Coordinates of C-alpha atoms and ligand atoms in Angstrom, one line a residue:
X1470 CA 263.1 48.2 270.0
X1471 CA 265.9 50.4 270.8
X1472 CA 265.7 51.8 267.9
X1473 CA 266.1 48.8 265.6
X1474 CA 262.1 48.2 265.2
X1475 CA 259.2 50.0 264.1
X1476 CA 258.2 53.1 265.5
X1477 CA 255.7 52.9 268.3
X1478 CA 253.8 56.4 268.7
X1479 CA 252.5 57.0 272.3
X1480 CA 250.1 59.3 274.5
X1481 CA 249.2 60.4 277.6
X1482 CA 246.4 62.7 278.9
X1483 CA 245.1 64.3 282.0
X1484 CA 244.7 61.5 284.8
X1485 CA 242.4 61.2 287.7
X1486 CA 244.7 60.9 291.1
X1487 CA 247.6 57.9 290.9
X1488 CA 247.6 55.6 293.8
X1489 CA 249.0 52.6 294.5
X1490 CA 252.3 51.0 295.0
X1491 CA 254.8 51.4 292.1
X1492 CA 257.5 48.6 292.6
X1493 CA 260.0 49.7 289.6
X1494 CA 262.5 47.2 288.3
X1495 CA 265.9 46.2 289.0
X1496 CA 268.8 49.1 289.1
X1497 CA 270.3 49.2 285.3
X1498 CA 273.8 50.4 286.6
X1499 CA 274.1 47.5 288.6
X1500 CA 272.3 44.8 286.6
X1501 CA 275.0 45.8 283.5
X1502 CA 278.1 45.2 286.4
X1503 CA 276.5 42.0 287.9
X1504 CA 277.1 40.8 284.4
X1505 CA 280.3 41.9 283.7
X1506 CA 281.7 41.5 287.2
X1507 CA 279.6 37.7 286.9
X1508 CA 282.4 37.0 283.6
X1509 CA 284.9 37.9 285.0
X1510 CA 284.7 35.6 288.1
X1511 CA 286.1 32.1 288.3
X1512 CA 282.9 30.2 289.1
X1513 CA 278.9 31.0 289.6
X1514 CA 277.3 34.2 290.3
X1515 CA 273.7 34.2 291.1
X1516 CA 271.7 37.2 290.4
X1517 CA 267.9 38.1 291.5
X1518 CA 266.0 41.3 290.4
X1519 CA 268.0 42.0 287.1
X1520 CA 266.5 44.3 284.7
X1521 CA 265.5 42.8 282.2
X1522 CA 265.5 45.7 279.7
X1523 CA 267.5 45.3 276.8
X1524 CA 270.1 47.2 277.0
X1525 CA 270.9 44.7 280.0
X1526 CA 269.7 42.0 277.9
X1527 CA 272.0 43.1 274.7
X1528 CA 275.3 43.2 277.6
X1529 CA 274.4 39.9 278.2
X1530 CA 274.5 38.2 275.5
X1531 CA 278.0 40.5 274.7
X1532 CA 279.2 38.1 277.9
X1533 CA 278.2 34.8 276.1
X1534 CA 280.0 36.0 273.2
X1535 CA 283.6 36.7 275.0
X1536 CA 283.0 33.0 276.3
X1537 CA 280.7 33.2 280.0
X1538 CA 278.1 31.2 280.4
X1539 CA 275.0 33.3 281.2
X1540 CA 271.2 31.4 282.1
X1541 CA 268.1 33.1 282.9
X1542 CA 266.0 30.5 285.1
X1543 CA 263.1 33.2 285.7
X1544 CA 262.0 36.8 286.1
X1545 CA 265.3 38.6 286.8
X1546 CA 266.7 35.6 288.3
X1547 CA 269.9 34.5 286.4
X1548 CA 273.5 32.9 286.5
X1549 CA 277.0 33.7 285.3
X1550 CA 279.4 31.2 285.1
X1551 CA 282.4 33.6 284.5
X1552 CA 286.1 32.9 282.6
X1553 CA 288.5 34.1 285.0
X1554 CA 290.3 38.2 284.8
X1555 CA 291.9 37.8 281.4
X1556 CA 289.9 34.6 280.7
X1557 CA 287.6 36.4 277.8
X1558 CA 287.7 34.6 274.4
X1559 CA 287.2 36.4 271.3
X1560 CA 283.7 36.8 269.7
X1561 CA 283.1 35.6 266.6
X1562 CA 281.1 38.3 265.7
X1563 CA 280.2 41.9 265.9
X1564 CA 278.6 42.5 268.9
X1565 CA 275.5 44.7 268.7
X1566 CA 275.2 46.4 271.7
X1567 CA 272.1 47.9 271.2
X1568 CA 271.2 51.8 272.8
X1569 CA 273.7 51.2 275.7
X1570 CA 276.7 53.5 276.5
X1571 CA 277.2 51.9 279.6
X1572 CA 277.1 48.2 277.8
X1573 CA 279.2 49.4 275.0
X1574 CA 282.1 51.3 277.0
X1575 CA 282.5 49.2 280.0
X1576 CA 282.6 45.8 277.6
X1577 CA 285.1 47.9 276.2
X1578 CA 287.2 48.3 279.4
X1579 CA 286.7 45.2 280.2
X1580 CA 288.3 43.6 277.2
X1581 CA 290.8 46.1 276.7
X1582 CA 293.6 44.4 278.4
X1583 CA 293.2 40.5 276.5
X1584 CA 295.0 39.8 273.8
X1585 CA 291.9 39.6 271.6
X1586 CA 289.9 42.0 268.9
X1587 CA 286.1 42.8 269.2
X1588 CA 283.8 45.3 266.6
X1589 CA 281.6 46.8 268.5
X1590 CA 278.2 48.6 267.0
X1591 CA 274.9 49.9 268.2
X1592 CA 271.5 51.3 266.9
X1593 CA 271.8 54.7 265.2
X1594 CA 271.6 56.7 268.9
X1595 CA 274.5 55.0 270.3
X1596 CA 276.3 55.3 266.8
X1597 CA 276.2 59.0 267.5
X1598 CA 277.9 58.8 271.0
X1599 CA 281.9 59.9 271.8
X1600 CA 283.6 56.6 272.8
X1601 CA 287.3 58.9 272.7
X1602 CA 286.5 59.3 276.4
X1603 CA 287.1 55.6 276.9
X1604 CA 289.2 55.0 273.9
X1605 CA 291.9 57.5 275.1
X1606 CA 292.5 55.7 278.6
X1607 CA 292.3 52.6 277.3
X1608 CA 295.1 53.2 274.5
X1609 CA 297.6 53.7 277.6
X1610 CA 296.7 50.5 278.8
X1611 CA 298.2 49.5 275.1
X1612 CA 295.1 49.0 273.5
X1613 CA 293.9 50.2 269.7
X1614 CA 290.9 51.4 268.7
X1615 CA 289.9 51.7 264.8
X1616 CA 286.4 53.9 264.7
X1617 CA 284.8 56.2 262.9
X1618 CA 285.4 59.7 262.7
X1619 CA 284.8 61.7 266.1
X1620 CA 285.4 58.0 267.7
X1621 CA 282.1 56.9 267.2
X1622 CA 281.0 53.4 266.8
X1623 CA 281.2 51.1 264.5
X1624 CA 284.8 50.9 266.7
X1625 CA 287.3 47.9 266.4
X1626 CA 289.1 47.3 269.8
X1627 CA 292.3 45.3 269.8
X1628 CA 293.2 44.4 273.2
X1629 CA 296.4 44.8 274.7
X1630 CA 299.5 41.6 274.8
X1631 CA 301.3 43.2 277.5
X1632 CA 299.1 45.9 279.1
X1633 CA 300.8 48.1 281.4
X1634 CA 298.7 50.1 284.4
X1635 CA 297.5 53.1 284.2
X1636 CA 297.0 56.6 286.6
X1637 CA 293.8 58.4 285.0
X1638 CA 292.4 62.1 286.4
X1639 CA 288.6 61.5 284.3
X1640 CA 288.6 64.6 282.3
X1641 CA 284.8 64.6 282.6
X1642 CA 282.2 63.5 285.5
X1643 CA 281.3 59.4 283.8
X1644 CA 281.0 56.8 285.9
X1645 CA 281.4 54.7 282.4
X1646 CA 284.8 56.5 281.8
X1647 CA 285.5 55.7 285.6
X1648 CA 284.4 52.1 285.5
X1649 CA 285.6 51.6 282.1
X1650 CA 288.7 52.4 283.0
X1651 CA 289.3 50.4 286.6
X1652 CA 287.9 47.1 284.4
X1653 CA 290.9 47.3 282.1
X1654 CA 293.1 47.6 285.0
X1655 CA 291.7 44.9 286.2
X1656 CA 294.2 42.4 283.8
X1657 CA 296.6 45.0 284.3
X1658 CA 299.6 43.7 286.5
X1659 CA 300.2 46.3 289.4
X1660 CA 298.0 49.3 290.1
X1661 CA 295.5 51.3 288.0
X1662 CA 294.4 54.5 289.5
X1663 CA 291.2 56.7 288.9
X1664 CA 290.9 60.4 289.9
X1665 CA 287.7 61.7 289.8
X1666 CA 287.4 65.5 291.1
X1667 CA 283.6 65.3 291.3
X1668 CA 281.9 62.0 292.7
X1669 CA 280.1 59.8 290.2
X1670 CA 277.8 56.9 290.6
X1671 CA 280.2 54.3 293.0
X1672 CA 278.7 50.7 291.8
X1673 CA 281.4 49.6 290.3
X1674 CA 283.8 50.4 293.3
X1675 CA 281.2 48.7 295.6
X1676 CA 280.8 45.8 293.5
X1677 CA 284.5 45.1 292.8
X1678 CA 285.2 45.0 296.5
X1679 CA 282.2 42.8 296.6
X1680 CA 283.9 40.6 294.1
X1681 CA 287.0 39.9 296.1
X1682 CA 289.1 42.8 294.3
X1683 CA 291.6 44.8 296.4
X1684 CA 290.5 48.3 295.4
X1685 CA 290.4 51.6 297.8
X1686 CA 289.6 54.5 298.1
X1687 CA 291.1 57.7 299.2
X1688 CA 289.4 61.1 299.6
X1689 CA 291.9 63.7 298.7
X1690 CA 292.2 67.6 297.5
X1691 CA 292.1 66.5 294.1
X1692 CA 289.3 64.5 294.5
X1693 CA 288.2 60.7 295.2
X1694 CA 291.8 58.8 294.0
X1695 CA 290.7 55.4 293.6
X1696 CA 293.5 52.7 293.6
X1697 CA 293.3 48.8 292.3
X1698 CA 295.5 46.0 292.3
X1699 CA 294.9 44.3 289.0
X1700 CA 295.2 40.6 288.5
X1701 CA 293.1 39.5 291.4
X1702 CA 290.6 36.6 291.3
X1703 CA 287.4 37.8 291.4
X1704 CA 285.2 35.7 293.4
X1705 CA 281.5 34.5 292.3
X1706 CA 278.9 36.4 293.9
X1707 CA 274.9 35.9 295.1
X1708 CA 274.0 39.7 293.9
X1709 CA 270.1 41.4 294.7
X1710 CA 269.9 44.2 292.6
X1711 CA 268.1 46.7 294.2
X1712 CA 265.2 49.1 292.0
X1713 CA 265.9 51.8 290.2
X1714 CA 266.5 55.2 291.3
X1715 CA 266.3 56.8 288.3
X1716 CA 263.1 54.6 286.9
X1717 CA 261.5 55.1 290.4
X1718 CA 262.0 59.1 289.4
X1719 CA 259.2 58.9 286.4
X1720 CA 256.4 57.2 288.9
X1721 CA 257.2 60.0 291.8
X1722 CA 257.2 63.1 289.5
X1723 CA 254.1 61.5 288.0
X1724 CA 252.4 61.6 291.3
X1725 CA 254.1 65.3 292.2
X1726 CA 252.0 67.0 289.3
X1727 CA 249.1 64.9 289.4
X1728 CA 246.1 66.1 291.5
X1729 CA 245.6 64.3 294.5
X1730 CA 247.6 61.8 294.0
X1731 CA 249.3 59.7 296.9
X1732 CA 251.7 56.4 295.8
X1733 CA 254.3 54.2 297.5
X1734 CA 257.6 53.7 295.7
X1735 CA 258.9 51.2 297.4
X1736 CA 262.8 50.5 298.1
X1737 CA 264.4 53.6 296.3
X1738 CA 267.6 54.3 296.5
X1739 CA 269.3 56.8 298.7
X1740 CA 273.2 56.3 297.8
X1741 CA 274.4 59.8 298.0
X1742 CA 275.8 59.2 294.4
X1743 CA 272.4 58.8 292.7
X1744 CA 269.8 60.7 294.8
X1745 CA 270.1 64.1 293.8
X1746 CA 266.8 64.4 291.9
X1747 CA 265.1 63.4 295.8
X1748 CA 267.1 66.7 297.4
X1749 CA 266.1 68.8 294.4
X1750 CA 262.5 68.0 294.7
X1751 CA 262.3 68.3 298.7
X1752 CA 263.7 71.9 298.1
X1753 CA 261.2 72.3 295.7
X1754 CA 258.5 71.5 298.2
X1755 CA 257.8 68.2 297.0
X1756 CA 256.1 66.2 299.6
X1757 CA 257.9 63.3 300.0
X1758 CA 258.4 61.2 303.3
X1759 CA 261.3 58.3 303.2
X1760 CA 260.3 55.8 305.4
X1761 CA 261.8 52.5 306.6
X1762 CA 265.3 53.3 305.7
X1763 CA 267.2 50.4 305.4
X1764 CA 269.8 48.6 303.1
X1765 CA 269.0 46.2 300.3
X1766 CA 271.3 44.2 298.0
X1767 CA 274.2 46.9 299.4
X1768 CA 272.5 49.9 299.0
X1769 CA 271.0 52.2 301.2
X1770 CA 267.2 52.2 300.1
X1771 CA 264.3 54.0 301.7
X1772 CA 260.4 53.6 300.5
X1773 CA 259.1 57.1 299.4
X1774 CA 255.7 58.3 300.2
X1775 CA 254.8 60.9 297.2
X1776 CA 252.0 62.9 297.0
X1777 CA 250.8 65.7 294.9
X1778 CA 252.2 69.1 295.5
X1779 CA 250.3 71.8 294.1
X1780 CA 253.2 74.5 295.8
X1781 CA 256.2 73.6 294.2
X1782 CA 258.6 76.6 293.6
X1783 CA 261.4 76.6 291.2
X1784 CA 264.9 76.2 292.2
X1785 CA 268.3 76.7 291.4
X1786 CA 269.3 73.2 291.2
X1787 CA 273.7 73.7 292.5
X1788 CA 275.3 72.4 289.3
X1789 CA 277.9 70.1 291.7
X1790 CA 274.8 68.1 292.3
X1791 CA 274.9 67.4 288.5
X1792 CA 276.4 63.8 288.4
X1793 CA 274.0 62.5 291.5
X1794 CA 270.9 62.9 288.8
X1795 CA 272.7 63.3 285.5
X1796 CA 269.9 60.9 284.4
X1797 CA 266.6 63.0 285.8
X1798 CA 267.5 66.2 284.5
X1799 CA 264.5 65.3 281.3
X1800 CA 262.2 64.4 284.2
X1801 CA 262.8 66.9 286.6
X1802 CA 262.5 69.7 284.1
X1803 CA 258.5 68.4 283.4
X1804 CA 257.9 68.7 287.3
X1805 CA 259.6 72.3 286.8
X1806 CA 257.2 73.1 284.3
X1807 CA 254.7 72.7 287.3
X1808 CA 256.1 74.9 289.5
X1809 CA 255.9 78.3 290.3
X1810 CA 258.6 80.3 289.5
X1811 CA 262.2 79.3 287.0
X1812 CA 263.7 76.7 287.8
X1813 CA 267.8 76.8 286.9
X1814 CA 269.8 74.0 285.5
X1815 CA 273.5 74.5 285.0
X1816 CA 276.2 72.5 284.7
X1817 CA 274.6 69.6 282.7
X1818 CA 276.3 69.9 279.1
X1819 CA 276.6 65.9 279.5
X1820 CA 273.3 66.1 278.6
X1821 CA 274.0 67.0 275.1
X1822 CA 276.0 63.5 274.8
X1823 CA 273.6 61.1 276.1
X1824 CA 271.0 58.6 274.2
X1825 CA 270.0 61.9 272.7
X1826 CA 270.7 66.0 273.2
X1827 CA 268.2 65.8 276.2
X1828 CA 269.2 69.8 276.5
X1829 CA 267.6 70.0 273.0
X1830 CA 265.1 67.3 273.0
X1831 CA 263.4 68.9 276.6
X1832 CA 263.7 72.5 275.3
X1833 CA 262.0 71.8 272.2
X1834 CA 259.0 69.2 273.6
X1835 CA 258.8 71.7 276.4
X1836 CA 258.2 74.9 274.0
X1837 CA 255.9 72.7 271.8
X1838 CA 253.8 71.6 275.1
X1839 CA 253.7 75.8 275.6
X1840 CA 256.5 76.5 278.5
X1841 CA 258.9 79.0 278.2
X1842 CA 262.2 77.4 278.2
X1843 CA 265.9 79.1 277.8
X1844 CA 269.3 77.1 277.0
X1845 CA 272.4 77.1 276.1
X1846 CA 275.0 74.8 275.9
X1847 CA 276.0 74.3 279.7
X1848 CA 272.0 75.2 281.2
X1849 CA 268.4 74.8 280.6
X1850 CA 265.5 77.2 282.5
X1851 CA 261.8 76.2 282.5
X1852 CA 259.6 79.0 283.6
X1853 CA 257.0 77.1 285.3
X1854 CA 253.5 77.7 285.2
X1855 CA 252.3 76.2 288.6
X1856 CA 249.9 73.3 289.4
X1857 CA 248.1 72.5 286.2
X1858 CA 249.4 75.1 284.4
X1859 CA 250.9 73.7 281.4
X1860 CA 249.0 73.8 277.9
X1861 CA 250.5 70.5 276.1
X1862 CA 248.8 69.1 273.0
X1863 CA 252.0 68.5 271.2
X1864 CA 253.7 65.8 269.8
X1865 CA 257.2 65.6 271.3
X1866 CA 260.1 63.3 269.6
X1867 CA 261.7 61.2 271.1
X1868 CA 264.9 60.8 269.5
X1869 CA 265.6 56.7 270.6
X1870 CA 266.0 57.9 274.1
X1871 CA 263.9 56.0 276.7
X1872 CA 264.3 58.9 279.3
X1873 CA 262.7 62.1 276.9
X1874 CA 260.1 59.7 275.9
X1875 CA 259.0 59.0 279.6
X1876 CA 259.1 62.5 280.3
X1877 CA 256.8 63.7 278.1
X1878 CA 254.7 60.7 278.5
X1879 CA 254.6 62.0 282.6
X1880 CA 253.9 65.5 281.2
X1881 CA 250.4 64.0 279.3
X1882 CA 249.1 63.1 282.7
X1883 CA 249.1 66.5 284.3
X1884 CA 249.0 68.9 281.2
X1885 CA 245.8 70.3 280.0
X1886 CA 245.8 68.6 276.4
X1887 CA 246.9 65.1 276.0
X1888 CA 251.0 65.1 274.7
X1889 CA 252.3 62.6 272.2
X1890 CA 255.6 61.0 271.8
X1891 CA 256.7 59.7 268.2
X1892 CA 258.8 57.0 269.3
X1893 CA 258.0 55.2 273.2
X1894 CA 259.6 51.9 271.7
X1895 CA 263.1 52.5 273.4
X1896 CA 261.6 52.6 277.1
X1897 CA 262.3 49.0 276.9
X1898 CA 266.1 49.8 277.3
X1899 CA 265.6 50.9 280.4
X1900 CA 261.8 50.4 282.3
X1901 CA 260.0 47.9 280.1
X1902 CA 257.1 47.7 282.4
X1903 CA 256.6 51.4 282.2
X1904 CA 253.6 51.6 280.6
X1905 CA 251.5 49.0 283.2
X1906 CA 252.6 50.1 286.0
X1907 CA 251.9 53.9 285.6
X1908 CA 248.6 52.4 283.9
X1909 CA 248.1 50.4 287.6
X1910 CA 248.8 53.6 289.3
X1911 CA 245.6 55.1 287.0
X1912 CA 247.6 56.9 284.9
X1913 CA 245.7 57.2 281.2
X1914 CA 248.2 56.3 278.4
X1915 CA 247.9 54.6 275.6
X1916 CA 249.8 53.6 272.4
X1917 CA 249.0 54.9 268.9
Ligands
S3P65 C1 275.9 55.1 284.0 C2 276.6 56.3 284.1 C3 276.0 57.6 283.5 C4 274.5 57.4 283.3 C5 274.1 56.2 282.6 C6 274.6 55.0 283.4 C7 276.6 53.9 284.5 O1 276.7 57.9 282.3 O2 274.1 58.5 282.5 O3 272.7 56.1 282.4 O4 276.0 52.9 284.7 O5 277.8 54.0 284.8 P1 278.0 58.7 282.3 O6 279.1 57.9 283.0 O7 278.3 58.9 280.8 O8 277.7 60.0 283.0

């Protein structure tokens, strides 16, 4: 598991219609800040529908080591007894964080500005990953960081005595670098400020409110200038954490490509900072109806109607769109495959810094699966080869990222030779009940 275990080789192969409901699990994004935020209160924060992947599951037993008291008492249904803003003791050990750049650079925010030290390391994905993007931010705060070379982990963090606040323009779209940032301010005295020129994903700045902070936001030429008071008390919380968008994505392209399919995804998502892949597949000619629009745990969530769509024409997907679905580029280029036409994705050199190179990692699976794929650093074009259209019978590696290897496992169902991934251990970051729910949905894949 993430990368730590053995490998577990996987397959998928043509499937007879999915159908069925497919209730994903709890929103990883928020299930990480329930946590955090959870620590950092003075008191009890309940929490139902957490995601109990690990990468979740690694940031929370990071908490217990900085001193909060954190209790499962059934599926997704936990407790945080937090230490107060400030209040975080010192672990007493490295803390593994496992595959998680959100766990490892918002734990880093968040301790950033306590007098105390913390190693941080990860499996041998996340010890490939750029932490300078958080590192550099928090070292005006007046913290150190001591980590390899490139700033990658194993990273030593000393926190800062005296932090001072901080005004930060994010050099690049991250909602880590973003959130990382406004937790250190949090122990900051007076106000931190975040600039970001292109909206990312807004939990944290929902949450925080949610939590009793005084944070707001201001939309200006340069962008969204987001301003915090640090020092405040955060208040315990009851938090529902609503399904995943970008889980629910691998069920619904499933069903896209899939002859004569017809599922119900129920409760996804519609925050206008994490539905891009939905507006790209629409344009597409996906057929998708969002019904019973409503809100759930603070989010706008609708339940999506998907069923297969044998017309789907390539797009060019606009590249400002990039940071609403920065996560379902790997998937969203399988449903490309199955369309007619090219379908365009600039804009997403992020992707070369995530678990894996998913640039790389989707280009080559793609080519080996027989599409015709272009890149370079910036962009990746599928040439799609309609409904049914694709050859497969490859294997595809996974390279320790949950998302490529749920990809090409989607790819198996609807190509004309089964596809193999290397490695589907690490989709228990993320959607550890991946494979029986696609298998509920009649989806044939198998392990080995
Ligand atoms: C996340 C932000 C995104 C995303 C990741 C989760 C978050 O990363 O890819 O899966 O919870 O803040 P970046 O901030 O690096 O874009």
């Amino acid at each position: 598991m993430s990368g730590h275990g053995e490998a577990q080789p996987m397959k998928s192969r043509k499937s007879g219609p999915l159908k069925g409901v497919a209730a994903v699990p709890g929103d990883k994004s928020i299930s990480h800040r329930s946590l955090i935020f959870g620590a950092m209160a003075v008191g009890e924060t309940t929490i139902t529908g957490l995601l109990e992947g690990q990468d979740v599951l690694d940031t929370a037993k990071a908490m217990r080591a900085f001193g909060a008291t954190v209790t499962r008492h059934g599926e997704g249904a936990w407790t945080v007894n937090g230490v107060g803003v400030g209040g975080f003791q010192e672990p007493s050990d490295v803390l593994d964080v496992g595959n998680s750049g959100t766990g490892a650079r918002l734990i880093m925010g968040t301790m950033a500005t306590t007098p105390i030290t913390a190693t941080f390391t990860g499996d041998a994905s996340l010890r490939k990953r750029p932490m300078g993007r958080v590192t550099d931010p928090l070292s005006m705060f007046g913290a150190r960081a001591y980590g390899r070379k490139g700033g990658r982990l194993p990273m030593t963090i000393v926190g800062a005595a005296n932090p001072v606040p901080v005004r930060y323009a994010l050099p690049v779209a991250s909602a880590q670098v973003k959130s990382a940032v406004l937790l250190a301010g949090l122990n900051a005295p007076g106000e931190t400020v975040v600039i970001e020129r292109e909206p990312t994903r807004d939990h944290s700045e929902r949450m925080l409110v949610g939590f009793g902070a005084q944070l707001h936001v201001e939309k200006t030429a340069e962008g969204h200038v987001i301003t915090l008071t640090g020092q405040p008390e955060l208040r315990p919380q009851t938090v529902a954490v609503p399904r995943d968008p970008s889980s629910a994505a691998f069920p619904v392209c499933a069903a896209l490509i899939v002859e004569g399919s017809d599922i119900l995804v129920p409760g996804v998502s519609q925050n206008l900072t994490r539905n891009g892949l939905y507006l790209t597949l629409v344009e597409m000619g996906a057929e998708i109806e969002f019904q019973n629009p409503r809100e759930e745990g603070g989010e706008p969530v609708a339940d999506l109607r998907v069923r297969f769509s044998g017309n789907m024409k390539g797009i060019e997907v606009p590249p400002e769109r990039a940071p609403s679905m920065i996560d379902e580029y790997p998937v969203l280029s399988v449903v490309a495959a199955f369309a007619q036409g090219k379908t365009v994705m600039r804009g997403i050199k992020e992707l070369r810094v995530k678990e894996s190179d998913r640039i790389d990692a989707m280009a080559r699976g793609l080519e080996a699966c027989g599409v015709r794929v272009e890149e370079d650093e910036d962009t990746l074009i599928v040439h799609g080869m309609g409904a049914g259209g694709v050859p497969g019978g490859a294997t595809c590696a996974t390279h320790i990222d949950h998302r490529i290897a749920m990809s090409f496992l989607v790819c198996g169902l609807a190509a004309k030779a089964p596809v193999a991934v290397d490695d589907g251990s690490p989709i228990q970051t993320s959607f550890p009940i991946f494979e029986g729910l696609m298998r509920g949905l009649g989806a044939e894949i198998e392990r080995g």
